[in-house]
């Protein structure tokens, strides 16, 4: 597409110009209102009498995702892919010239276009090339695709949308300046924690399933992140392709862990902070990114301390008690920070946290045996408690959908199981109010 060596000035100008253009569009569409609103607020505080009207620009669907994907495409083109990839997957002519149809196919492949996984040109185009050269119908992949699509559909329609009712009810109350009791507060935060997981991972399962129907393998995006024992492990398992993108195109260019320990901590914080900014325009996302950045830094410092004291393999650190304690700390940190991620205003986030920690009032002793009354404000009941327990069992006690896909073998038993999942999801759509995919907003 560019011709010549990738170190040429022309290639670098194309690369920088393309990245700037994509990020500028993202900034204009996603952050204009946020910056103007805060500019007006600061101006009013300084009595400068600025009152710039907010344009309320309509946000293109999933602009954050296809912006990152196009940046990855530009960088892949600039680097000309690895020589091994050239030898295995490309002839020399196609390697040095990426035509416009290749680009259109890559950026418009619809299964993962809306909310990920974020894919690379070098992992997709060889598959398309192989697909076009061979038979389009691959029955084993179609069977796997239907299976994983049904599992994702089940996770979204039956589990995530059920949790959405209670999460939305609770957050709408605190965002209006009101309070919830301690049980309602925890039910609200946990409902959103599980809604987000089953919604987004369900979407990614469905995307992978649709890709397999076309004979295309999309990368894994989740690997049981709520089983993580520390924040670093969580980010290796949650939204894996975003983490890969940020590592390749931000963390490593900043220096990664090749510099001093202080610079490594800086790089970790910058990546987590910008991840929060990428997710949305609001102080809640900034706080969420900041908290995760600080947690990443603290965990790295903790690891350095253990290494300096030569305690990594001590009996206590290998004990089950320590691992359970690590999981409790990690999961609760994730659950608490999701509050800032979800709340539409800071008042709502702070009010919910006050309720979670019993700062407002506690109603457990007299109402603990009456779940319906205890969770009355968010319109929840015994079903909410049961589904929360089931969610913990599913995410902690069972293998994840990708592990099940790896062991999938087309047979009558699997066909029946797939049919039950798909039918249950369809029935759920009829009885549970539909909620749009969360990551469509990003």
mmCIF file of C-alpha atoms in Angstrom, residues 29-431:
data_model
loop_
_atom_site.group_PDB
_atom_site.id
_atom_site.type_symbol
_atom_site.label_atom_id
_atom_site.label_comp_id
_atom_site.label_asym_id
_atom_site.label_seq_id
_atom_site.Cartn_x
_atom_site.Cartn_y
_atom_site.Cartn_z
ATOM 1 C CA UNK A 29 -17.312 12.589 18.705
ATOM 2 C CA UNK A 30 -16.779 11.239 22.214
ATOM 3 C CA UNK A 31 -15.284 14.018 24.330
ATOM 4 C CA UNK A 32 -16.492 17.355 22.903
ATOM 5 C CA UNK A 33 -19.461 17.685 25.248
ATOM 6 C CA UNK A 34 -17.379 16.633 28.266
ATOM 7 C CA UNK A 35 -14.658 19.224 27.641
ATOM 8 C CA UNK A 36 -17.086 22.034 26.810
ATOM 9 C CA UNK A 37 -19.245 21.298 29.848
ATOM 10 C CA UNK A 38 -16.260 21.477 32.177
ATOM 11 C CA UNK A 39 -14.862 24.535 30.373
ATOM 12 C CA UNK A 40 -18.179 26.330 30.960
ATOM 13 C CA UNK A 41 -18.145 25.263 34.605
ATOM 14 C CA UNK A 42 -14.616 26.579 35.196
ATOM 15 C CA UNK A 43 -15.422 29.786 33.295
ATOM 16 C CA UNK A 44 -18.484 30.388 35.453
ATOM 17 C CA UNK A 45 -16.463 29.826 38.624
ATOM 18 C CA UNK A 46 -14.009 32.448 37.381
ATOM 19 C CA UNK A 47 -16.934 34.751 36.419
ATOM 20 C CA UNK A 48 -15.788 34.842 32.788
ATOM 21 C CA UNK A 49 -19.383 34.498 31.546
ATOM 22 C CA UNK A 50 -18.605 31.861 28.927
ATOM 23 C CA UNK A 51 -21.531 29.628 28.107
ATOM 24 C CA UNK A 52 -20.663 27.653 24.991
ATOM 25 C CA UNK A 53 -23.657 25.536 23.909
ATOM 26 C CA UNK A 54 -23.047 21.789 23.919
ATOM 27 C CA UNK A 55 -23.310 20.314 20.406
ATOM 28 C CA UNK A 56 -24.525 16.886 21.648
ATOM 29 C CA UNK A 57 -22.832 15.115 18.755
ATOM 30 C CA UNK A 58 -24.433 11.737 18.038
ATOM 31 C CA UNK A 59 -21.868 9.063 18.913
ATOM 32 C CA UNK A 60 -21.199 6.552 16.121
ATOM 33 C CA UNK A 61 -21.783 3.006 17.277
ATOM 34 C CA UNK A 62 -18.643 1.420 18.794
ATOM 35 C CA UNK A 63 -16.320 4.200 17.598
ATOM 36 C CA UNK A 64 -13.752 3.333 20.274
ATOM 37 C CA UNK A 65 -13.441 -0.218 18.967
ATOM 38 C CA UNK A 66 -13.085 0.436 15.275
ATOM 39 C CA UNK A 67 -10.740 3.376 16.000
ATOM 40 C CA UNK A 68 -8.326 1.060 17.810
ATOM 41 C CA UNK A 69 -8.712 -1.587 15.128
ATOM 42 C CA UNK A 70 -7.810 0.882 12.398
ATOM 43 C CA UNK A 71 -4.795 2.084 14.383
ATOM 44 C CA UNK A 72 -3.685 -1.540 14.736
ATOM 45 C CA UNK A 73 -4.085 -1.914 10.964
ATOM 46 C CA UNK A 74 -1.932 1.144 10.303
ATOM 47 C CA UNK A 75 0.825 -0.050 12.628
ATOM 48 C CA UNK A 76 0.715 -3.567 11.150
ATOM 49 C CA UNK A 77 1.110 -2.058 7.687
ATOM 50 C CA UNK A 78 3.993 0.089 8.878
ATOM 51 C CA UNK A 79 5.809 -2.823 10.452
ATOM 52 C CA UNK A 80 5.094 -4.998 7.387
ATOM 53 C CA UNK A 81 4.328 -7.932 9.690
ATOM 54 C CA UNK A 82 6.994 -10.371 10.861
ATOM 55 C CA UNK A 83 9.184 -12.148 8.319
ATOM 56 C CA UNK A 84 7.920 -15.500 9.602
ATOM 57 C CA UNK A 85 4.354 -14.422 8.857
ATOM 58 C CA UNK A 86 5.492 -13.441 5.369
ATOM 59 C CA UNK A 87 7.007 -16.861 4.754
ATOM 60 C CA UNK A 88 4.063 -18.795 6.167
ATOM 61 C CA UNK A 89 1.059 -16.769 5.087
ATOM 62 C CA UNK A 90 1.859 -14.400 2.236
ATOM 63 C CA UNK A 91 3.501 -14.362 -1.126
ATOM 64 C CA UNK A 92 5.895 -11.465 -1.635
ATOM 65 C CA UNK A 93 3.543 -9.476 -3.879
ATOM 66 C CA UNK A 94 0.603 -9.534 -1.460
ATOM 67 C CA UNK A 95 2.924 -8.775 1.453
ATOM 68 C CA UNK A 96 4.294 -5.560 -0.002
ATOM 69 C CA UNK A 97 0.950 -4.392 -1.360
ATOM 70 C CA UNK A 98 -2.205 -4.408 0.770
ATOM 71 C CA UNK A 99 -5.061 -3.466 -1.516
ATOM 72 C CA UNK A 100 -8.168 -1.481 -0.649
ATOM 73 C CA UNK A 101 -10.488 -4.508 -0.719
ATOM 74 C CA UNK A 102 -8.322 -6.209 1.911
ATOM 75 C CA UNK A 103 -8.681 -3.139 4.080
ATOM 76 C CA UNK A 104 -12.469 -2.991 3.594
ATOM 77 C CA UNK A 105 -12.844 -6.665 4.441
ATOM 78 C CA UNK A 106 -10.725 -6.306 7.556
ATOM 79 C CA UNK A 107 -12.484 -3.276 9.050
ATOM 80 C CA UNK A 108 -16.041 -4.294 8.098
ATOM 81 C CA UNK A 109 -16.081 -7.951 9.195
ATOM 82 C CA UNK A 110 -19.271 -7.559 11.190
ATOM 83 C CA UNK A 111 -19.161 -10.278 13.932
ATOM 84 C CA UNK A 112 -16.589 -8.387 16.009
ATOM 85 C CA UNK A 113 -16.926 -4.891 14.557
ATOM 86 C CA UNK A 114 -19.323 -3.460 17.164
ATOM 87 C CA UNK A 115 -17.699 -4.423 20.469
ATOM 88 C CA UNK A 116 -14.667 -6.540 19.828
ATOM 89 C CA UNK A 117 -12.595 -8.570 20.120
ATOM 90 C CA UNK A 118 -10.096 -6.050 18.732
ATOM 91 C CA UNK A 119 -8.250 -7.942 16.001
ATOM 92 C CA UNK A 120 -5.037 -7.476 14.031
ATOM 93 C CA UNK A 121 -4.729 -7.481 10.260
ATOM 94 C CA UNK A 122 -2.006 -10.132 10.451
ATOM 95 C CA UNK A 123 -4.243 -12.601 12.316
ATOM 96 C CA UNK A 124 -7.295 -12.106 10.094
ATOM 97 C CA UNK A 125 -6.130 -11.758 6.481
ATOM 98 C CA UNK A 126 -4.335 -15.144 6.287
ATOM 99 C CA UNK A 127 -7.600 -16.747 7.448
ATOM 100 C CA UNK A 128 -9.613 -14.957 4.773
ATOM 101 C CA UNK A 129 -7.032 -15.946 2.156
ATOM 102 C CA UNK A 130 -7.211 -19.605 3.219
ATOM 103 C CA UNK A 131 -11.002 -19.473 3.326
ATOM 104 C CA UNK A 132 -11.265 -18.156 -0.222
ATOM 105 C CA UNK A 133 -8.868 -20.820 -1.495
ATOM 106 C CA UNK A 134 -10.721 -23.709 0.172
ATOM 107 C CA UNK A 135 -14.310 -24.734 0.781
ATOM 108 C CA UNK A 136 -16.517 -22.130 2.452
ATOM 109 C CA UNK A 137 -18.562 -24.783 4.294
ATOM 110 C CA UNK A 138 -16.695 -26.303 7.229
ATOM 111 C CA UNK A 139 -19.215 -28.263 9.232
ATOM 112 C CA UNK A 140 -17.093 -28.752 12.345
ATOM 113 C CA UNK A 141 -16.577 -24.992 12.659
ATOM 114 C CA UNK A 142 -20.266 -24.356 12.024
ATOM 115 C CA UNK A 143 -21.189 -26.760 14.836
ATOM 116 C CA UNK A 144 -18.744 -25.057 17.190
ATOM 117 C CA UNK A 145 -20.040 -21.655 16.083
ATOM 118 C CA UNK A 146 -23.660 -22.530 16.845
ATOM 119 C CA UNK A 147 -22.609 -23.924 20.235
ATOM 120 C CA UNK A 148 -20.588 -20.909 21.392
ATOM 121 C CA UNK A 149 -23.118 -18.452 19.924
ATOM 122 C CA UNK A 150 -25.898 -20.155 21.906
ATOM 123 C CA UNK A 151 -23.823 -19.999 25.075
ATOM 124 C CA UNK A 152 -23.184 -16.285 24.585
ATOM 125 C CA UNK A 153 -26.853 -15.688 23.761
ATOM 126 C CA UNK A 154 -27.805 -17.501 26.992
ATOM 127 C CA UNK A 155 -25.341 -15.460 29.062
ATOM 128 C CA UNK A 156 -26.659 -12.204 27.626
ATOM 129 C CA UNK A 157 -30.419 -12.792 27.478
ATOM 130 C CA UNK A 158 -31.003 -14.896 30.584
ATOM 131 C CA UNK A 159 -28.275 -13.860 33.036
ATOM 132 C CA UNK A 160 -27.013 -10.379 32.130
ATOM 133 C CA UNK A 161 -30.442 -8.890 31.351
ATOM 134 C CA UNK A 162 -31.842 -10.271 34.621
ATOM 135 C CA UNK A 163 -29.075 -8.576 36.598
ATOM 136 C CA UNK A 164 -29.604 -5.388 34.576
ATOM 137 C CA UNK A 165 -33.046 -4.843 36.112
ATOM 138 C CA UNK A 166 -31.715 -4.668 39.671
ATOM 139 C CA UNK A 167 -28.552 -2.802 38.749
ATOM 140 C CA UNK A 168 -30.503 -0.156 36.824
ATOM 141 C CA UNK A 169 -33.077 0.202 39.602
ATOM 142 C CA UNK A 170 -30.401 0.683 42.256
ATOM 143 C CA UNK A 171 -28.231 3.097 40.298
ATOM 144 C CA UNK A 172 -31.233 5.185 39.233
ATOM 145 C CA UNK A 173 -32.100 5.704 42.919
ATOM 146 C CA UNK A 174 -28.633 6.783 44.077
ATOM 147 C CA UNK A 175 -28.100 8.952 40.990
ATOM 148 C CA UNK A 176 -31.144 10.978 42.029
ATOM 149 C CA UNK A 177 -29.499 11.720 45.377
ATOM 150 C CA UNK A 178 -31.240 9.057 47.453
ATOM 151 C CA UNK A 179 -29.776 6.190 49.455
ATOM 152 C CA UNK A 180 -30.123 2.415 49.685
ATOM 153 C CA UNK A 181 -29.679 0.164 52.679
ATOM 154 C CA UNK A 182 -26.599 -2.026 52.907
ATOM 155 C CA UNK A 183 -28.219 -5.099 51.351
ATOM 156 C CA UNK A 184 -29.716 -3.125 48.459
ATOM 157 C CA UNK A 185 -26.391 -1.399 47.879
ATOM 158 C CA UNK A 186 -24.419 -4.634 47.650
ATOM 159 C CA UNK A 187 -27.130 -6.264 45.541
ATOM 160 C CA UNK A 188 -26.928 -3.290 43.161
ATOM 161 C CA UNK A 189 -23.139 -3.291 42.839
ATOM 162 C CA UNK A 190 -22.877 -7.076 42.489
ATOM 163 C CA UNK A 191 -25.717 -7.100 39.966
ATOM 164 C CA UNK A 192 -23.804 -4.668 37.790
ATOM 165 C CA UNK A 193 -20.534 -6.571 38.277
ATOM 166 C CA UNK A 194 -22.143 -9.736 36.945
ATOM 167 C CA UNK A 195 -24.281 -7.947 34.355
ATOM 168 C CA UNK A 196 -21.155 -6.412 32.844
ATOM 169 C CA UNK A 197 -19.293 -9.707 32.757
ATOM 170 C CA UNK A 198 -22.088 -11.872 31.325
ATOM 171 C CA UNK A 199 -23.145 -9.114 28.903
ATOM 172 C CA UNK A 200 -19.721 -8.388 27.437
ATOM 173 C CA UNK A 201 -18.345 -11.926 27.541
ATOM 174 C CA UNK A 202 -21.665 -13.112 26.113
ATOM 175 C CA UNK A 203 -21.300 -10.684 23.221
ATOM 176 C CA UNK A 204 -17.750 -11.873 22.566
ATOM 177 C CA UNK A 205 -18.920 -15.503 22.608
ATOM 178 C CA UNK A 206 -21.589 -14.597 20.064
ATOM 179 C CA UNK A 207 -19.014 -12.788 17.919
ATOM 180 C CA UNK A 208 -16.678 -15.781 18.020
ATOM 181 C CA UNK A 209 -19.615 -18.026 17.147
ATOM 182 C CA UNK A 210 -20.587 -15.899 14.157
ATOM 183 C CA UNK A 211 -16.971 -15.868 13.026
ATOM 184 C CA UNK A 212 -16.841 -19.670 13.158
ATOM 185 C CA UNK A 213 -19.966 -19.857 10.999
ATOM 186 C CA UNK A 214 -17.839 -18.194 8.327
ATOM 187 C CA UNK A 215 -14.858 -20.400 9.152
ATOM 188 C CA UNK A 216 -12.960 -17.575 10.897
ATOM 189 C CA UNK A 217 -11.339 -17.866 14.330
ATOM 190 C CA UNK A 218 -11.533 -14.668 16.400
ATOM 191 C CA UNK A 219 -9.205 -14.247 19.405
ATOM 192 C CA UNK A 220 -10.312 -15.029 22.943
ATOM 193 C CA UNK A 221 -11.323 -11.948 24.924
ATOM 194 C CA UNK A 222 -12.096 -13.416 28.375
ATOM 195 C CA UNK A 223 -10.468 -16.127 30.456
ATOM 196 C CA UNK A 224 -12.323 -16.338 33.784
ATOM 197 C CA UNK A 225 -11.251 -12.850 34.982
ATOM 198 C CA UNK A 226 -13.254 -13.027 38.220
ATOM 199 C CA UNK A 227 -11.062 -15.927 39.333
ATOM 200 C CA UNK A 228 -8.043 -13.603 39.348
ATOM 201 C CA UNK A 229 -5.973 -13.439 42.538
ATOM 202 C CA UNK A 230 -4.510 -9.997 41.819
ATOM 203 C CA UNK A 231 -5.226 -6.965 39.666
ATOM 204 C CA UNK A 232 -2.484 -7.787 37.141
ATOM 205 C CA UNK A 233 -3.936 -11.246 36.585
ATOM 206 C CA UNK A 234 -7.396 -9.705 36.219
ATOM 207 C CA UNK A 235 -6.224 -7.499 33.358
ATOM 208 C CA UNK A 236 -4.575 -10.471 31.660
ATOM 209 C CA UNK A 237 -7.930 -12.248 31.700
ATOM 210 C CA UNK A 238 -10.416 -9.370 31.170
ATOM 211 C CA UNK A 239 -10.909 -7.834 27.701
ATOM 212 C CA UNK A 240 -7.726 -9.566 26.575
ATOM 213 C CA UNK A 241 -7.549 -7.970 23.134
ATOM 214 C CA UNK A 242 -7.780 -4.448 24.587
ATOM 215 C CA UNK A 243 -4.973 -5.302 26.996
ATOM 216 C CA UNK A 244 -2.936 -6.656 24.094
ATOM 217 C CA UNK A 245 -3.518 -3.483 22.090
ATOM 218 C CA UNK A 246 -2.540 -1.203 24.977
ATOM 219 C CA UNK A 247 0.544 -3.294 25.696
ATOM 220 C CA UNK A 248 1.735 -3.336 22.070
ATOM 221 C CA UNK A 249 0.926 0.265 21.143
ATOM 222 C CA UNK A 250 1.234 2.154 24.427
ATOM 223 C CA UNK A 251 3.005 0.274 27.227
ATOM 224 C CA UNK A 252 5.941 -1.027 25.143
ATOM 225 C CA UNK A 253 6.468 2.257 23.200
ATOM 226 C CA UNK A 254 6.556 4.056 26.569
ATOM 227 C CA UNK A 255 9.401 1.748 27.556
ATOM 228 C CA UNK A 256 7.483 -1.092 29.214
ATOM 229 C CA UNK A 257 9.510 -2.579 32.051
ATOM 230 C CA UNK A 258 12.868 -2.021 30.362
ATOM 231 C CA UNK A 259 13.676 1.180 32.234
ATOM 232 C CA UNK A 260 13.913 1.941 35.933
ATOM 233 C CA UNK A 261 11.358 0.640 38.399
ATOM 234 C CA UNK A 262 9.888 4.130 38.718
ATOM 235 C CA UNK A 263 9.408 4.405 34.951
ATOM 236 C CA UNK A 264 7.785 0.972 34.894
ATOM 237 C CA UNK A 265 5.287 2.130 37.515
ATOM 238 C CA UNK A 266 4.645 5.265 35.487
ATOM 239 C CA UNK A 267 3.981 3.221 32.368
ATOM 240 C CA UNK A 268 1.576 0.906 34.200
ATOM 241 C CA UNK A 269 -0.356 3.857 35.584
ATOM 242 C CA UNK A 270 -0.528 5.675 32.237
ATOM 243 C CA UNK A 271 -1.905 2.596 30.474
ATOM 244 C CA UNK A 272 -4.607 1.970 33.100
ATOM 245 C CA UNK A 273 -5.528 5.660 33.276
ATOM 246 C CA UNK A 274 -5.868 5.984 29.504
ATOM 247 C CA UNK A 275 -7.908 2.795 29.459
ATOM 248 C CA UNK A 276 -10.404 4.580 31.695
ATOM 249 C CA UNK A 277 -10.425 7.634 29.451
ATOM 250 C CA UNK A 278 -10.918 5.411 26.387
ATOM 251 C CA UNK A 279 -14.004 3.809 27.898
ATOM 252 C CA UNK A 280 -15.947 7.036 28.251
ATOM 253 C CA UNK A 281 -16.097 10.789 28.725
ATOM 254 C CA UNK A 282 -16.782 11.385 32.397
ATOM 255 C CA UNK A 283 -15.121 11.722 35.766
ATOM 256 C CA UNK A 284 -16.336 8.273 36.756
ATOM 257 C CA UNK A 285 -14.235 6.669 33.999
ATOM 258 C CA UNK A 286 -11.257 8.831 34.975
ATOM 259 C CA UNK A 287 -11.561 7.749 38.619
ATOM 260 C CA UNK A 288 -11.976 4.117 37.561
ATOM 261 C CA UNK A 289 -8.839 4.265 35.410
ATOM 262 C CA UNK A 290 -6.908 6.079 38.137
ATOM 263 C CA UNK A 291 -7.859 3.510 40.789
ATOM 264 C CA UNK A 292 -6.848 0.624 38.549
ATOM 265 C CA UNK A 293 -3.592 2.408 37.714
ATOM 266 C CA UNK A 294 -2.798 2.843 41.387
ATOM 267 C CA UNK A 295 -3.726 -0.783 42.081
ATOM 268 C CA UNK A 296 -1.426 -1.992 39.282
ATOM 269 C CA UNK A 297 1.415 0.079 40.718
ATOM 270 C CA UNK A 298 0.800 -1.113 44.272
ATOM 271 C CA UNK A 299 0.745 -4.732 43.141
ATOM 272 C CA UNK A 300 4.003 -4.276 41.262
ATOM 273 C CA UNK A 301 5.630 -2.636 44.323
ATOM 274 C CA UNK A 302 4.318 -5.496 46.480
ATOM 275 C CA UNK A 303 5.903 -7.990 44.084
ATOM 276 C CA UNK A 304 9.202 -6.075 44.165
ATOM 277 C CA UNK A 305 9.122 -6.119 47.972
ATOM 278 C CA UNK A 306 8.522 -9.881 48.102
ATOM 279 C CA UNK A 307 11.320 -10.406 45.601
ATOM 280 C CA UNK A 308 13.757 -8.272 47.577
ATOM 281 C CA UNK A 309 12.948 -10.246 50.741
ATOM 282 C CA UNK A 310 13.043 -13.546 48.825
ATOM 283 C CA UNK A 311 9.564 -14.486 50.034
ATOM 284 C CA UNK A 312 7.871 -15.442 46.736
ATOM 285 C CA UNK A 313 7.900 -19.170 47.556
ATOM 286 C CA UNK A 314 7.199 -18.942 51.282
ATOM 287 C CA UNK A 315 4.740 -21.471 52.695
ATOM 288 C CA UNK A 316 2.230 -18.777 53.633
ATOM 289 C CA UNK A 317 2.141 -17.269 50.137
ATOM 290 C CA UNK A 318 1.523 -20.731 48.693
ATOM 291 C CA UNK A 319 -1.235 -21.564 51.184
ATOM 292 C CA UNK A 320 -4.906 -21.785 50.252
ATOM 293 C CA UNK A 321 -5.774 -19.255 52.946
ATOM 294 C CA UNK A 322 -3.526 -16.639 51.310
ATOM 295 C CA UNK A 323 -4.985 -17.335 47.872
ATOM 296 C CA UNK A 324 -8.536 -17.000 49.152
ATOM 297 C CA UNK A 325 -7.596 -13.741 50.855
ATOM 298 C CA UNK A 326 -6.059 -12.475 47.590
ATOM 299 C CA UNK A 327 -9.237 -13.370 45.702
ATOM 300 C CA UNK A 328 -11.451 -11.572 48.240
ATOM 301 C CA UNK A 329 -9.350 -8.401 48.050
ATOM 302 C CA UNK A 330 -9.131 -8.499 44.241
ATOM 303 C CA UNK A 331 -12.801 -9.244 43.587
ATOM 304 C CA UNK A 332 -14.044 -6.616 46.016
ATOM 305 C CA UNK A 333 -11.689 -4.004 44.571
ATOM 306 C CA UNK A 334 -13.046 -4.788 41.097
ATOM 307 C CA UNK A 335 -16.641 -4.700 42.332
ATOM 308 C CA UNK A 336 -16.176 -1.355 44.103
ATOM 309 C CA UNK A 337 -14.409 0.319 41.181
ATOM 310 C CA UNK A 338 -17.162 -0.830 38.789
ATOM 311 C CA UNK A 339 -19.431 1.524 40.761
ATOM 312 C CA UNK A 340 -17.555 4.530 39.338
ATOM 313 C CA UNK A 341 -17.560 2.900 35.901
ATOM 314 C CA UNK A 342 -21.360 2.515 35.925
ATOM 315 C CA UNK A 343 -22.689 5.558 37.807
ATOM 316 C CA UNK A 344 -23.786 8.430 35.570
ATOM 317 C CA UNK A 345 -22.700 10.977 38.176
ATOM 318 C CA UNK A 346 -20.254 11.033 41.079
ATOM 319 C CA UNK A 347 -23.021 11.672 43.588
ATOM 320 C CA UNK A 348 -24.612 8.370 42.644
ATOM 321 C CA UNK A 349 -21.329 6.483 42.990
ATOM 322 C CA UNK A 350 -20.578 7.982 46.404
ATOM 323 C CA UNK A 351 -24.120 7.374 47.677
ATOM 324 C CA UNK A 352 -23.959 3.734 46.645
ATOM 325 C CA UNK A 353 -20.565 3.283 48.316
ATOM 326 C CA UNK A 354 -21.934 4.883 51.489
ATOM 327 C CA UNK A 355 -24.742 2.351 51.476
ATOM 328 C CA UNK A 356 -22.390 -0.568 50.796
ATOM 329 C CA UNK A 357 -20.260 0.282 53.820
ATOM 330 C CA UNK A 358 -23.201 0.912 56.131
ATOM 331 C CA UNK A 359 -22.548 4.636 56.491
ATOM 332 C CA UNK A 360 -26.225 5.423 55.917
ATOM 333 C CA UNK A 361 -28.138 2.699 57.743
ATOM 334 C CA UNK A 362 -28.200 -1.043 58.218
ATOM 335 C CA UNK A 363 -31.378 -3.115 58.097
ATOM 336 C CA UNK A 364 -29.969 -6.597 58.176
ATOM 337 C CA UNK A 365 -30.872 -7.756 61.702
ATOM 338 C CA UNK A 366 -34.614 -7.238 61.590
ATOM 339 C CA UNK A 367 -35.197 -8.023 57.910
ATOM 340 C CA UNK A 368 -32.569 -10.595 57.007
ATOM 341 C CA UNK A 369 -35.172 -13.362 56.872
ATOM 342 C CA UNK A 370 -37.390 -11.309 54.512
ATOM 343 C CA UNK A 371 -35.400 -10.797 51.328
ATOM 344 C CA UNK A 372 -38.347 -9.176 49.570
ATOM 345 C CA UNK A 373 -38.487 -6.408 52.170
ATOM 346 C CA UNK A 374 -34.728 -6.093 52.492
ATOM 347 C CA UNK A 375 -34.336 -5.461 48.739
ATOM 348 C CA UNK A 376 -37.630 -3.634 48.249
ATOM 349 C CA UNK A 377 -36.193 -0.364 46.884
ATOM 350 C CA UNK A 378 -34.525 -2.014 43.893
ATOM 351 C CA UNK A 379 -37.563 -4.226 43.239
ATOM 352 C CA UNK A 380 -35.594 -7.415 43.900
ATOM 353 C CA UNK A 381 -36.613 -10.615 45.670
ATOM 354 C CA UNK A 382 -35.456 -14.147 46.468
ATOM 355 C CA UNK A 383 -34.709 -14.658 42.744
ATOM 356 C CA UNK A 384 -32.071 -11.908 42.896
ATOM 357 C CA UNK A 385 -30.276 -13.594 45.793
ATOM 358 C CA UNK A 386 -30.481 -16.957 44.044
ATOM 359 C CA UNK A 387 -29.104 -15.579 40.790
ATOM 360 C CA UNK A 388 -26.230 -13.855 42.606
ATOM 361 C CA UNK A 389 -25.289 -17.148 44.262
ATOM 362 C CA UNK A 390 -25.581 -18.930 40.903
ATOM 363 C CA UNK A 391 -23.359 -16.298 39.258
ATOM 364 C CA UNK A 392 -20.630 -16.841 41.858
ATOM 365 C CA UNK A 393 -20.870 -20.597 41.311
ATOM 366 C CA UNK A 394 -20.674 -20.227 37.524
ATOM 367 C CA UNK A 395 -17.691 -17.866 37.411
ATOM 368 C CA UNK A 396 -15.707 -19.570 40.173
ATOM 369 C CA UNK A 397 -16.663 -23.233 40.006
ATOM 370 C CA UNK A 398 -16.936 -24.008 36.292
ATOM 371 C CA UNK A 399 -14.733 -23.834 33.231
ATOM 372 C CA UNK A 400 -15.410 -20.856 30.996
ATOM 373 C CA UNK A 401 -17.037 -20.884 27.575
ATOM 374 C CA UNK A 402 -13.737 -20.914 25.672
ATOM 375 C CA UNK A 403 -12.552 -23.951 27.621
ATOM 376 C CA UNK A 404 -15.845 -25.670 26.805
ATOM 377 C CA UNK A 405 -15.398 -24.753 23.140
ATOM 378 C CA UNK A 406 -11.924 -26.350 23.123
ATOM 379 C CA UNK A 407 -13.387 -29.625 24.395
ATOM 380 C CA UNK A 408 -16.496 -29.445 22.174
ATOM 381 C CA UNK A 409 -17.193 -32.496 20.007
ATOM 382 C CA UNK A 410 -20.236 -32.524 17.689
ATOM 383 C CA UNK A 411 -22.596 -35.218 18.964
ATOM 384 C CA UNK A 412 -26.204 -35.672 20.028
ATOM 385 C CA UNK A 413 -25.522 -34.725 23.648
ATOM 386 C CA UNK A 414 -23.868 -31.443 22.671
ATOM 387 C CA UNK A 415 -26.639 -30.735 20.157
ATOM 388 C CA UNK A 416 -29.296 -31.137 22.864
ATOM 389 C CA UNK A 417 -27.329 -28.955 25.279
ATOM 390 C CA UNK A 418 -26.925 -26.268 22.604
ATOM 391 C CA UNK A 419 -30.626 -26.394 21.791
ATOM 392 C CA UNK A 420 -31.557 -25.981 25.467
ATOM 393 C CA UNK A 421 -29.285 -22.938 25.820
ATOM 394 C CA UNK A 422 -30.691 -21.311 22.695
ATOM 395 C CA UNK A 423 -34.323 -22.049 23.617
ATOM 396 C CA UNK A 424 -33.864 -20.760 27.188
ATOM 397 C CA UNK A 425 -32.372 -17.533 25.823
ATOM 398 C CA UNK A 426 -35.307 -17.073 23.426
ATOM 399 C CA UNK A 427 -37.831 -17.632 26.236
ATOM 400 C CA UNK A 428 -35.952 -15.151 28.409
ATOM 401 C CA UNK A 429 -36.292 -12.491 25.705
ATOM 402 C CA UNK A 430 -40.060 -12.875 25.958
ATOM 403 C CA UNK A 431 -40.254 -12.433 29.732
#
